[in-house]
Amino acid sequence: MTEDLAPRELRVLVAVGRERGFSAAAVALGMTQSAVSHSVRGSERKLGAVLFERGRNGATATAAGERALAHARRVLRLLDVMAAEVRGARSGAEPDILAGPLRIAAFRSAALHLLPRVLGRLTARHPELVPEVRIVREVGRGTAGEVLDGRADLGIATIGTSSPVPPELVGGVLLEEGYALVHPAGHPAPRTLPLVDWTENCTSYTREWWAGQEWLPPATVEAEDDGAVLSMVSTGYGMAVMPELSLVGAPSSVEITDLGPERPTRSVGYVTTPELAASLAVRALIRELRAAAG
């Protein structure tokens, strides 16, 4: 039977993974390097796997180590949430006090145009809550990966058939946003312009829709993010097909043209772990997200 790891051992693992070395982790934790090494060896023995490859350049997590680190972060976060909720509990009819960090991963347009008003209302009701937002590109594992790895309590994610909620997480759709053609204002033939795109955008398209648009050429420029795309379009360089959140506050130098009832859409939602979904702070955040999206 696998021996349990103590929270202290989990914190050592997370520190080594974060600092990518035993010496740096020892400094961060206020421990000796030998104590950190001893703790890691003990954890590896208990788990029956090598968690870090040791080398001249420090310590690199193995595949087993990456899995262990993800679980360690999530367990430690639950311990923090438990302590915060117990301290914030009040007797009788007084509401629970929400305090401490609330970690959110969001893709760029959601962080810029959806979260500010949500977090404004949330912190007005719970002034001791401290939201921490990380902007993550919605490619690969995206924001869901941040939640799975224990780096975020909740992720704002694109959800759909090509990017479903991972089976280890729970989530829901907040809003459906349509795509529109964006081009320089007043251009006489915008569909003749070069197409500007960005990597994050590609996963959101309905492939069948894209393939059926004979007027859409292959993208000749791939920008870093949607902000760069909008900037290039606004200066007259090209056209783009962009979702609604990316177009909030678009400059007057661009024109937005509806693509009709067959336009592509994407679902924007949230993902979190089943355990954190029951926590007071995450539940409060989900309520505000739903209210803003509705």
Short mmCIF file of C-alpha atoms in Angstrom, two decimals:
data_model
loop_
_atom_site.label_atom_id
_atom_site.label_comp_id
_atom_site.label_asym_id
_atom_site.label_seq_id
_atom_site.Cartn_x
_atom_site.Cartn_y
_atom_site.Cartn_z
CA MET A 1 0.00 0.00 0.00
CA THR A 2 1.35 3.44 -0.94
CA GLU A 3 2.35 5.55 2.04
CA ASP A 4 0.70 8.94 2.33
CA LEU A 5 2.73 12.06 1.69
CA ALA A 6 2.53 14.79 4.30
CA PRO A 7 1.71 18.38 3.27
CA ARG A 8 5.32 19.32 4.07
CA GLU A 9 6.54 16.77 1.53
CA LEU A 10 4.09 18.07 -1.07
CA ARG A 11 5.35 21.62 -0.55
CA VAL A 12 8.91 20.48 -1.11
CA LEU A 13 7.96 18.76 -4.36
CA VAL A 14 6.12 21.83 -5.61
CA ALA A 15 9.05 24.09 -4.69
CA VAL A 16 11.55 21.87 -6.53
CA GLY A 17 9.28 21.79 -9.57
CA ARG A 18 8.78 25.57 -9.48
CA GLU A 19 12.42 26.45 -8.88
CA ARG A 20 13.75 23.67 -11.13
CA GLY A 21 16.44 22.82 -8.65
CA PHE A 22 17.10 21.53 -5.15
CA SER A 23 19.29 24.43 -4.06
CA ALA A 24 16.84 27.10 -5.20
CA ALA A 25 13.95 25.20 -3.59
CA ALA A 26 15.90 25.01 -0.32
CA VAL A 27 16.40 28.79 -0.35
CA ALA A 28 12.73 29.39 -1.11
CA LEU A 29 11.63 27.08 1.70
CA GLY A 30 14.25 28.11 4.24
CA MET A 31 15.63 24.58 4.36
CA THR A 32 19.01 23.01 3.71
CA GLN A 33 19.63 21.39 0.34
CA SER A 34 20.24 18.04 2.04
CA ALA A 35 16.86 18.27 3.77
CA VAL A 36 15.15 18.99 0.44
CA SER A 37 16.96 16.07 -1.23
CA HIS A 38 16.04 13.77 1.64
CA SER A 39 12.39 14.80 1.42
CA VAL A 40 12.24 14.23 -2.34
CA ARG A 41 13.90 10.83 -2.02
CA GLY A 42 11.37 9.90 0.64
CA SER A 43 8.48 10.97 -1.59
CA GLU A 44 9.89 8.99 -4.51
CA ARG A 45 10.21 5.94 -2.30
CA LYS A 46 6.63 6.27 -1.09
CA LEU A 47 5.26 6.77 -4.60
CA GLY A 48 7.50 4.18 -6.20
CA ALA A 49 8.66 6.44 -9.04
CA VAL A 50 11.47 8.83 -9.92
CA LEU A 51 9.97 12.31 -9.87
CA PHE A 52 12.94 14.44 -10.97
CA GLU A 53 15.87 13.96 -13.29
CA ARG A 54 18.92 15.44 -11.59
CA GLY A 55 21.56 17.14 -13.68
CA ARG A 56 23.99 20.04 -13.94
CA ASN A 57 21.18 22.36 -14.95
CA GLY A 58 19.04 21.49 -11.96
CA ALA A 59 16.05 19.21 -11.58
CA THR A 60 13.55 18.44 -14.33
CA ALA A 61 10.27 16.68 -13.54
CA THR A 62 9.78 13.30 -15.17
CA ALA A 63 6.41 12.31 -16.63
CA ALA A 64 5.56 10.75 -13.25
CA GLY A 65 6.87 13.90 -11.56
CA GLU A 66 4.63 16.16 -13.64
CA ARG A 67 1.63 14.09 -12.61
CA ALA A 68 2.72 14.16 -8.97
CA LEU A 69 3.23 17.93 -9.07
CA ALA A 70 -0.23 18.51 -10.49
CA HIS A 71 -1.81 16.48 -7.70
CA ALA A 72 0.42 18.10 -5.07
CA ARG A 73 -0.62 21.61 -6.14
CA ARG A 74 -4.28 20.67 -6.11
CA VAL A 75 -4.07 19.00 -2.68
CA LEU A 76 -2.22 21.97 -1.18
CA ARG A 77 -4.76 24.35 -2.68
CA LEU A 78 -7.61 22.40 -1.09
CA LEU A 79 -5.85 22.63 2.27
CA ASP A 80 -5.60 26.41 1.83
CA VAL A 81 -9.27 26.62 0.86
CA MET A 82 -10.27 24.53 3.86
CA ALA A 83 -8.35 26.82 6.22
CA ALA A 84 -9.78 29.98 4.62
CA GLU A 85 -13.37 28.74 4.73
CA VAL A 86 -13.11 27.57 8.32
CA ARG A 87 -11.63 30.88 9.42
CA GLY A 88 -14.29 32.77 7.50
CA ALA A 89 -17.23 30.78 8.85
CA ARG A 90 -19.63 32.69 11.06
CA SER A 91 -22.38 31.43 13.34
CA GLY A 92 -26.08 32.19 13.05
CA ALA A 93 -27.34 34.13 10.06
CA GLU A 94 -24.07 35.93 9.25
CA PRO A 95 -22.79 35.21 5.74
CA ASP A 96 -19.53 33.43 5.17
CA ILE A 97 -16.57 35.73 4.68
CA LEU A 98 -14.63 34.98 1.52
CA ALA A 99 -10.96 35.86 1.80
CA GLY A 100 -7.62 35.04 0.31
CA PRO A 101 -6.47 34.35 -3.25
CA LEU A 102 -8.74 33.18 -6.06
CA ARG A 103 -6.65 32.02 -9.01
CA ILE A 104 -8.11 32.42 -12.49
CA ALA A 105 -6.67 31.46 -15.88
CA ALA A 106 -8.23 33.16 -18.89
CA PHE A 107 -7.48 33.68 -22.55
CA ARG A 108 -6.71 37.23 -23.58
CA SER A 109 -10.07 38.55 -24.81
CA ALA A 110 -11.92 37.04 -21.84
CA ALA A 111 -9.41 38.54 -19.42
CA LEU A 112 -9.76 41.96 -21.04
CA HIS A 113 -13.47 42.17 -21.72
CA LEU A 114 -15.32 39.65 -19.51
CA LEU A 115 -13.45 39.40 -16.24
CA PRO A 116 -13.08 43.07 -15.22
CA ARG A 117 -16.77 43.70 -14.58
CA VAL A 118 -17.17 40.25 -13.03
CA LEU A 119 -14.27 40.74 -10.62
CA GLY A 120 -15.41 44.26 -9.84
CA ARG A 121 -18.77 43.00 -8.58
CA LEU A 122 -17.20 40.02 -6.85
CA THR A 123 -14.68 42.05 -4.86
CA ALA A 124 -17.29 44.68 -4.03
CA ARG A 125 -19.29 41.95 -2.30
CA HIS A 126 -16.25 40.19 -0.89
CA PRO A 127 -13.53 42.81 -0.34
CA GLU A 128 -11.18 40.34 1.36
CA LEU A 129 -11.09 38.12 -1.72
CA VAL A 130 -7.99 38.62 -3.88
CA PRO A 131 -8.40 37.52 -7.52
CA GLU A 132 -5.20 36.55 -9.30
CA VAL A 133 -5.56 36.41 -13.10
CA ARG A 134 -3.14 34.72 -15.48
CA ILE A 135 -3.53 35.20 -19.22
CA VAL A 136 -3.00 31.88 -20.98
CA ARG A 137 -3.12 31.21 -24.71
CA GLU A 138 -6.06 28.96 -25.52
CA VAL A 139 -3.99 26.50 -27.52
CA GLY A 140 -2.94 22.99 -26.59
CA ARG A 141 -4.04 22.32 -23.02
CA GLY A 142 -4.88 26.01 -22.60
CA THR A 143 -6.63 27.27 -19.48
CA ALA A 144 -8.01 23.81 -18.66
CA GLY A 145 -4.44 22.59 -18.39
CA GLU A 146 -3.72 25.29 -15.81
CA VAL A 147 -6.60 24.00 -13.69
CA LEU A 148 -5.57 20.36 -14.14
CA ASP A 149 -2.01 21.20 -13.11
CA GLY A 150 -3.19 22.98 -9.98
CA ARG A 151 -2.07 26.44 -11.07
CA ALA A 152 -5.58 27.88 -11.33
CA ASP A 153 -8.81 27.39 -9.40
CA LEU A 154 -10.95 28.17 -12.44
CA GLY A 155 -10.27 28.61 -16.12
CA ILE A 156 -12.22 30.63 -18.67
CA ALA A 157 -12.07 28.34 -21.68
CA THR A 158 -13.44 27.75 -25.14
CA ILE A 159 -15.68 24.70 -24.96
CA GLY A 160 -16.96 22.66 -27.87
CA THR A 161 -16.77 19.42 -29.76
CA SER A 162 -13.13 20.04 -30.63
CA SER A 163 -12.26 21.18 -27.08
CA PRO A 164 -14.61 19.46 -24.61
CA VAL A 165 -14.37 19.81 -20.84
CA PRO A 166 -11.67 17.32 -19.75
CA PRO A 167 -13.19 14.32 -17.93
CA GLU A 168 -11.31 15.21 -14.72
CA LEU A 169 -12.95 18.64 -14.60
CA VAL A 170 -16.44 20.10 -14.44
CA GLY A 171 -17.65 23.18 -16.24
CA GLY A 172 -20.37 24.91 -18.15
CA VAL A 173 -21.01 27.24 -21.06
CA LEU A 174 -21.35 30.93 -20.23
CA LEU A 175 -21.99 32.46 -23.63
CA GLU A 176 -21.98 31.80 -27.36
CA GLU A 177 -20.09 34.34 -29.40
CA GLY A 178 -20.32 34.67 -33.13
CA TYR A 179 -17.61 35.56 -35.58
CA ALA A 180 -17.64 38.59 -37.86
CA LEU A 181 -15.60 39.89 -40.76
CA VAL A 182 -13.35 42.74 -39.67
CA HIS A 183 -11.75 45.03 -42.21
CA PRO A 184 -10.53 48.62 -42.63
CA ALA A 185 -13.43 51.06 -42.49
CA GLY A 186 -14.54 52.33 -45.87
CA HIS A 187 -12.54 49.83 -47.92
CA PRO A 188 -14.37 49.27 -51.22
CA ALA A 189 -13.58 45.54 -51.50
CA PRO A 190 -12.52 44.18 -48.10
CA ARG A 191 -12.77 40.54 -49.19
CA THR A 192 -9.89 41.09 -51.59
CA LEU A 193 -7.51 41.98 -48.76
CA PRO A 194 -4.94 39.54 -47.29
CA LEU A 195 -6.23 37.40 -44.44
CA VAL A 196 -4.68 37.93 -41.00
CA ASP A 197 -5.06 35.19 -38.40
CA TRP A 198 -3.56 34.00 -35.12
CA THR A 199 -2.82 30.53 -33.76
CA GLU A 200 -5.27 30.67 -30.89
CA ASN A 201 -8.08 31.48 -33.31
CA CYS A 202 -7.66 28.36 -35.41
CA THR A 203 -8.98 25.92 -32.83
CA SER A 204 -12.22 27.90 -32.51
CA TYR A 205 -13.34 27.72 -36.12
CA THR A 206 -15.93 25.37 -37.43
CA ARG A 207 -13.75 23.58 -39.96
CA GLU A 208 -16.63 22.83 -42.29
CA TRP A 209 -17.59 26.51 -42.39
CA TRP A 210 -14.05 27.63 -43.11
CA ALA A 211 -13.59 25.06 -45.90
CA GLY A 212 -16.83 26.15 -47.53
CA GLN A 213 -15.90 29.83 -47.84
CA GLU A 214 -14.34 30.15 -51.29
CA TRP A 215 -13.74 33.88 -50.75
CA LEU A 216 -11.48 33.25 -47.76
CA PRO A 217 -7.87 32.79 -48.85
CA PRO A 218 -5.22 31.07 -46.76
CA ALA A 219 -3.87 33.36 -44.07
CA THR A 220 -0.75 35.16 -45.21
CA VAL A 221 0.06 36.58 -41.77
CA GLU A 222 -0.20 34.79 -38.43
CA ALA A 223 -0.02 37.22 -35.52
CA GLU A 224 0.75 36.52 -31.88
CA ASP A 225 -2.71 37.32 -30.54
CA ASP A 226 -6.05 38.86 -31.43
CA GLY A 227 -4.89 42.31 -30.34
CA ALA A 228 -2.14 42.24 -32.93
CA VAL A 229 -4.62 41.07 -35.57
CA LEU A 230 -6.98 43.94 -34.81
CA SER A 231 -4.11 46.42 -34.92
CA MET A 232 -3.01 45.19 -38.35
CA VAL A 233 -6.55 45.39 -39.70
CA SER A 234 -7.03 48.88 -38.26
CA THR A 235 -3.95 50.16 -40.09
CA GLY A 236 -5.34 48.86 -43.38
CA TYR A 237 -3.14 45.82 -43.84
CA GLY A 238 -5.77 43.12 -44.21
CA MET A 239 -9.03 41.54 -43.13
CA ALA A 240 -9.77 39.00 -40.39
CA VAL A 241 -12.56 36.82 -39.06
CA MET A 242 -12.80 37.39 -35.31
CA PRO A 243 -15.08 36.48 -32.38
CA GLU A 244 -17.18 39.05 -30.55
CA LEU A 245 -15.09 39.28 -27.37
CA SER A 246 -12.03 40.18 -29.43
CA LEU A 247 -13.95 43.05 -30.99
CA VAL A 248 -15.08 44.81 -27.81
CA GLY A 249 -13.77 48.36 -28.00
CA ALA A 250 -12.60 47.99 -31.60
CA PRO A 251 -11.30 51.30 -33.01
CA SER A 252 -13.36 53.36 -35.41
CA SER A 253 -10.78 52.66 -38.12
CA VAL A 254 -12.20 49.16 -38.52
CA GLU A 255 -15.59 48.03 -39.76
CA ILE A 256 -17.36 44.92 -38.50
CA THR A 257 -19.51 43.05 -41.01
CA ASP A 258 -21.97 40.34 -40.00
CA LEU A 259 -21.35 36.98 -41.65
CA GLY A 260 -24.99 35.96 -41.63
CA PRO A 261 -26.94 33.17 -39.93
CA GLU A 262 -24.41 30.51 -40.97
CA ARG A 263 -21.51 32.30 -39.32
CA PRO A 264 -19.22 30.24 -37.09
CA THR A 265 -19.58 30.52 -33.34
CA ARG A 266 -17.68 29.38 -30.29
CA SER A 267 -18.77 28.58 -26.76
CA VAL A 268 -17.02 30.34 -23.91
CA GLY A 269 -17.31 28.72 -20.53
CA TYR A 270 -15.56 27.86 -17.30
CA VAL A 271 -13.76 24.76 -16.03
CA THR A 272 -12.73 23.82 -12.51
CA THR A 273 -12.10 20.72 -10.43
CA PRO A 274 -15.03 18.91 -8.79
CA GLU A 275 -13.55 19.72 -5.37
CA LEU A 276 -13.07 23.43 -5.98
CA ALA A 277 -16.48 23.70 -7.64
CA ALA A 278 -17.92 23.23 -4.16
CA SER A 279 -15.74 25.92 -2.58
CA LEU A 280 -17.40 29.19 -1.61
CA ALA A 281 -15.10 31.47 -3.58
CA VAL A 282 -15.34 29.50 -6.84
CA ARG A 283 -19.11 29.21 -6.48
CA ALA A 284 -19.34 32.98 -6.00
CA LEU A 285 -17.19 33.57 -9.07
CA ILE A 286 -19.30 31.22 -11.20
CA ARG A 287 -22.45 33.07 -10.11
CA GLU A 288 -20.96 36.39 -11.20
CA LEU A 289 -19.77 34.93 -14.49
CA ARG A 290 -23.23 33.59 -15.25
CA ALA A 291 -24.86 36.90 -14.32
CA ALA A 292 -22.49 38.84 -16.59
CA ALA A 293 -22.94 36.42 -19.48
CA GLY A 294 -26.71 36.36 -19.13
#
